């Protein structure tokens, strides 16, 4: 039985995979179903859902299509979460590898820097960074990565500390390989699996942080985001609650799918280790 089959046989994995598949399909289908700018006016303002089947989820205060916003908002969430997760894991893995393999003052300096970043709540760090640099998609990705790299760094360091004294590492030293080459060619690939296990947590965190920043008006003003849609609907919450409820449901289901997929992956890995 392959790893994918084992993953899909877990209830969490199957549920998470279905939710994530729907999320990805929505994101990829956005330019095909809604080729127009989702920020453009599509109809009368505050049209309620299911009153006009050309605008099935209605319109917001400016007459923009809510369903188009959901589809294009999924693209923004997908781009931000994957880019932020990749950047934070890459930075964390490099820092953790250098700290664990180098030891001594290198380990001490890098871990103290990691401690300094961990003392500041991640969202506050991202909020401060975006406030200072300015809102844009790249800045939001950098801000989230800046607040999330410490976890991968600590796990990578712990794995490298347990790997660096193994026989094949000693053989590489005897063969005359450069320490950095040993660290990144021999040690890091074997230390990566536990680090990659954090990917689902970081992706879910990135989706929530991006939505929160957009809710506060610090997202990319040129892109539709679910957080921005929720904030837009806040001013007419009593008369048109669907403007906040619909993107809120999309946000909850996406984050739930990421977490369930992560739980399924952890359970699959545990079963695989027990069978080994």
Coordinates of C-alpha atoms in Angstrom, one line a residue:
X1 CA 0.0 0.0 0.0
X2 CA 1.5 3.4 -1.0
X3 CA 1.8 6.3 1.3
X4 CA -1.0 8.2 -0.5
X5 CA -3.4 5.2 0.0
X6 CA -2.5 5.1 3.7
X7 CA -3.0 8.8 4.0
X8 CA -6.5 8.7 2.3
X9 CA -7.5 5.7 4.5
X10 CA -7.3 7.9 7.6
X11 CA -10.5 9.9 8.2
X12 CA -8.6 13.1 8.8
X13 CA -6.5 12.7 5.7
X14 CA -9.5 12.0 3.5
X15 CA -11.5 14.9 4.8
X16 CA -8.5 17.3 4.6
X17 CA -7.6 16.1 1.1
X18 CA -11.2 16.7 -0.1
X19 CA -11.3 20.2 1.4
X20 CA -7.9 21.1 0.1
X21 CA -8.7 19.8 -3.4
X22 CA -11.8 22.0 -3.4
X23 CA -9.8 25.0 -2.3
X24 CA -7.1 24.4 -5.0
X25 CA -9.7 23.9 -7.7
X26 CA -11.5 27.1 -6.8
X27 CA -8.2 29.0 -6.8
X28 CA -7.1 27.5 -10.2
X29 CA -10.6 28.0 -11.8
X30 CA -10.9 31.7 -10.8
X31 CA -9.5 33.2 -14.1
X32 CA -11.6 30.9 -16.2
X33 CA -14.9 31.4 -14.5
X34 CA -14.3 35.0 -13.6
X35 CA -11.9 36.5 -16.1
X36 CA -12.9 40.1 -15.2
X37 CA -11.3 42.1 -12.5
X38 CA -13.0 40.9 -9.3
X39 CA -12.7 44.5 -8.0
X40 CA -14.9 45.8 -10.8
X41 CA -18.6 46.6 -10.4
X42 CA -20.7 43.7 -11.6
X43 CA -24.3 44.7 -10.6
X44 CA -26.4 46.7 -8.2
X45 CA -25.0 47.2 -4.7
X46 CA -26.0 44.9 -1.9
X47 CA -27.8 42.3 -4.0
X48 CA -28.7 39.4 -1.8
X49 CA -27.7 35.8 -2.6
X50 CA -29.8 33.8 -5.1
X51 CA -31.8 36.8 -6.3
X52 CA -29.9 37.0 -9.6
X53 CA -28.4 33.7 -10.9
X54 CA -25.8 35.6 -12.8
X55 CA -24.6 36.8 -9.4
X56 CA -25.4 33.7 -7.2
X57 CA -23.8 35.0 -4.0
X58 CA -24.9 38.6 -4.5
X59 CA -22.8 41.8 -4.5
X60 CA -21.1 44.0 -1.9
X61 CA -21.7 47.7 -1.1
X62 CA -20.0 48.7 -4.3
X63 CA -21.7 46.1 -6.5
X64 CA -18.8 43.7 -6.8
X65 CA -19.5 40.0 -7.3
X66 CA -19.1 38.1 -4.0
X67 CA -18.6 34.8 -5.7
X68 CA -15.8 36.2 -7.9
X69 CA -14.2 37.6 -4.8
X70 CA -14.3 34.1 -3.1
X71 CA -12.6 32.5 -6.1
X72 CA -9.9 35.2 -6.5
X73 CA -9.5 35.4 -2.8
X74 CA -8.6 31.7 -2.8
X75 CA -5.8 32.4 -5.3
X76 CA -4.4 35.1 -3.0
X77 CA -4.6 32.8 0.1
X78 CA -3.0 29.9 -1.9
X79 CA -0.1 32.1 -3.2
X80 CA 0.6 33.7 0.2
X81 CA 0.4 30.5 2.3
X82 CA 2.6 28.4 0.0
X83 CA 5.2 31.1 -0.6
X84 CA 5.3 31.9 3.2
X85 CA 5.6 28.3 4.2
X86 CA 8.4 27.6 1.6
X87 CA 10.3 30.7 2.7
X88 CA 10.0 30.0 6.4
X89 CA 11.0 26.4 6.1
X90 CA 13.9 27.3 3.9
X91 CA 15.2 29.9 6.3
X92 CA 14.6 27.8 9.3
X93 CA 16.3 24.7 7.8
X94 CA 19.4 26.8 6.9
X95 CA 19.6 28.4 10.3
X96 CA 19.0 25.2 12.2
X97 CA 21.5 23.3 10.1
X98 CA 24.2 26.0 10.6
X99 CA 23.6 26.1 14.3
X100 CA 23.4 22.3 14.9
X101 CA 26.4 21.4 12.6
X102 CA 28.6 24.4 13.5
X103 CA 28.2 24.2 17.2
X104 CA 30.1 26.6 19.5
X105 CA 29.7 30.3 19.0
X106 CA 27.8 29.8 15.8
X107 CA 25.1 27.8 17.6
X108 CA 25.0 30.2 20.4
X109 CA 24.6 33.3 18.2
X110 CA 22.0 31.8 15.9
X111 CA 19.9 30.3 18.7
X112 CA 19.9 33.6 20.6
X113 CA 18.6 35.3 17.5
X114 CA 16.0 32.7 17.2
X115 CA 15.0 33.2 20.9
X116 CA 14.7 37.0 20.2
X117 CA 12.3 36.4 17.4
X118 CA 10.3 33.9 19.4
X119 CA 9.8 36.4 22.3
X120 CA 7.6 38.5 19.9
X121 CA 4.2 37.1 19.0
X122 CA 4.2 36.2 15.4
X123 CA 1.1 38.2 14.4
X124 CA 2.5 41.4 16.1
X125 CA 5.8 40.9 14.3
X126 CA 4.1 40.5 10.9
X127 CA 1.8 43.5 11.7
X128 CA 4.8 45.7 12.6
X129 CA 6.7 44.7 9.5
X130 CA 3.9 45.4 7.1
X131 CA 3.1 48.7 8.8
X132 CA 6.6 49.9 8.4
X133 CA 7.4 48.5 4.9
X134 CA 4.0 49.0 3.3
X135 CA 1.2 46.5 2.2
X136 CA 1.9 44.4 -0.8
X137 CA 1.7 40.7 -1.5
X138 CA 5.5 40.2 -1.4
X139 CA 5.7 42.1 1.9
X140 CA 2.9 40.0 3.4
X141 CA 4.7 36.8 2.5
X142 CA 8.0 38.1 3.9
X143 CA 6.2 39.2 7.1
X144 CA 4.6 35.8 7.7
X145 CA 7.9 34.0 6.9
X146 CA 9.7 36.3 9.3
X147 CA 7.3 35.3 12.1
X148 CA 7.3 31.6 11.3
X149 CA 10.9 30.5 10.6
X150 CA 11.8 29.9 14.3
X151 CA 9.9 26.6 14.6
X152 CA 11.6 24.9 11.6
X153 CA 14.9 26.3 12.8
X154 CA 14.7 24.6 16.2
X155 CA 13.5 21.3 14.8
X156 CA 16.2 21.3 12.2
X157 CA 18.9 22.0 14.8
X158 CA 17.7 19.2 17.0
X159 CA 17.8 16.8 14.1
X160 CA 21.2 17.9 12.9
X161 CA 22.6 17.5 16.4
X162 CA 21.5 13.8 16.4
X163 CA 22.8 13.2 12.8
X164 CA 26.2 15.0 12.8
X165 CA 28.0 12.2 14.7
X166 CA 26.9 9.3 12.5
X167 CA 29.3 7.2 10.6
X168 CA 28.5 8.5 7.1
X169 CA 29.2 12.1 8.3
X170 CA 32.5 11.0 9.8
X171 CA 33.3 9.3 6.5
X172 CA 32.6 12.5 4.6
X173 CA 35.0 14.4 6.9
X174 CA 37.7 11.9 6.4
X175 CA 37.2 12.2 2.6
X176 CA 38.0 15.8 2.9
X177 CA 34.6 17.4 2.1
X178 CA 34.1 21.0 3.2
X179 CA 32.1 21.3 6.4
X180 CA 29.3 23.4 4.6
X181 CA 29.1 20.7 1.9
X182 CA 28.7 18.0 4.5
X183 CA 26.1 20.1 6.3
X184 CA 23.9 20.8 3.3
X185 CA 24.5 17.7 1.2
X186 CA 24.8 14.9 3.7
X187 CA 23.1 16.1 6.9
X188 CA 20.3 18.5 5.9
X189 CA 18.4 16.1 3.6
X190 CA 18.2 13.6 6.4
X191 CA 17.0 16.2 8.9
X192 CA 14.3 17.6 6.6
X193 CA 11.3 15.2 7.1
X194 CA 10.5 16.4 10.7
X195 CA 10.9 20.0 9.5
X196 CA 8.5 19.5 6.6
X197 CA 5.9 18.1 9.0
X198 CA 5.4 21.7 10.1
X199 CA 4.3 22.7 6.7
X200 CA 0.6 22.2 7.3
X201 CA 0.8 24.3 10.5
X202 CA 2.6 27.1 8.8
X203 CA 0.3 27.1 5.8
X204 CA -2.8 27.3 8.0
X205 CA -1.1 30.1 10.1
X206 CA -0.2 32.0 6.9
X207 CA -3.8 31.9 5.7
X208 CA -5.1 33.3 9.0
X209 CA -2.4 35.9 9.3
X210 CA -3.0 37.1 5.8
X211 CA -6.7 37.3 6.4
X212 CA -6.1 39.2 9.7
X213 CA -3.8 41.7 8.0
X214 CA -6.3 42.2 5.2
X215 CA -9.0 42.7 7.7
X216 CA -7.0 45.5 9.3
X217 CA -6.4 47.1 5.9
X218 CA -2.8 46.0 5.6
X219 CA -3.2 43.5 2.8
X220 CA -2.4 44.1 -0.9
X221 CA -4.9 46.8 -2.0
X222 CA -4.8 45.5 -5.6
X223 CA -6.0 42.0 -4.7
X224 CA -9.2 40.5 -3.4
X225 CA -8.7 38.7 -0.1
X226 CA -11.1 36.9 2.2
X227 CA -10.0 39.0 5.2
X228 CA -10.7 42.2 3.2
X229 CA -14.1 40.9 2.2
X230 CA -14.9 40.2 5.9
X231 CA -13.8 43.7 6.8
X232 CA -15.9 45.1 3.9
X233 CA -19.0 43.3 5.2
X234 CA -18.4 44.4 8.8
X235 CA -20.0 47.9 8.2
X236 CA -23.3 46.4 7.0
X237 CA -23.3 43.3 9.2
X238 CA -26.9 43.7 10.3
X239 CA -28.4 44.4 6.9
X240 CA -26.2 42.2 4.8
X241 CA -24.5 39.6 7.0
X242 CA -23.7 37.3 4.1
X243 CA -20.9 39.7 3.0
X244 CA -18.9 38.6 6.1
X245 CA -20.4 35.1 6.6
X246 CA -19.6 33.7 3.1
X247 CA -15.8 34.6 3.1
X248 CA -15.7 33.6 6.7
X249 CA -17.0 30.1 5.9
X250 CA -14.5 29.8 3.1
X251 CA -11.6 30.8 5.4
X252 CA -12.7 28.3 8.1
X253 CA -13.1 25.4 5.7
X254 CA -9.7 26.0 4.1
X255 CA -7.9 26.2 7.4
X256 CA -9.8 23.2 8.7
X257 CA -8.7 21.3 5.5
X258 CA -5.1 22.1 6.1
X259 CA -5.1 21.0 9.7
X260 CA -7.0 17.8 8.9
X261 CA -4.5 17.0 6.1
X262 CA -1.6 17.7 8.6
X263 CA -3.2 15.3 11.1
X264 CA -3.7 12.7 8.5
X265 CA 0.0 13.0 7.4
X266 CA 1.2 12.7 11.0
X267 CA -1.0 9.6 11.6
X268 CA 0.2 8.0 8.3
X269 CA 3.9 8.6 9.3
X270 CA 3.3 7.1 12.7
X271 CA 1.7 4.0 11.2
X272 CA 4.6 3.7 8.7
X273 CA 7.2 3.8 11.5
X274 CA 5.3 1.2 13.5
X275 CA 5.3 -1.1 10.5
X276 CA 9.0 -0.6 9.7

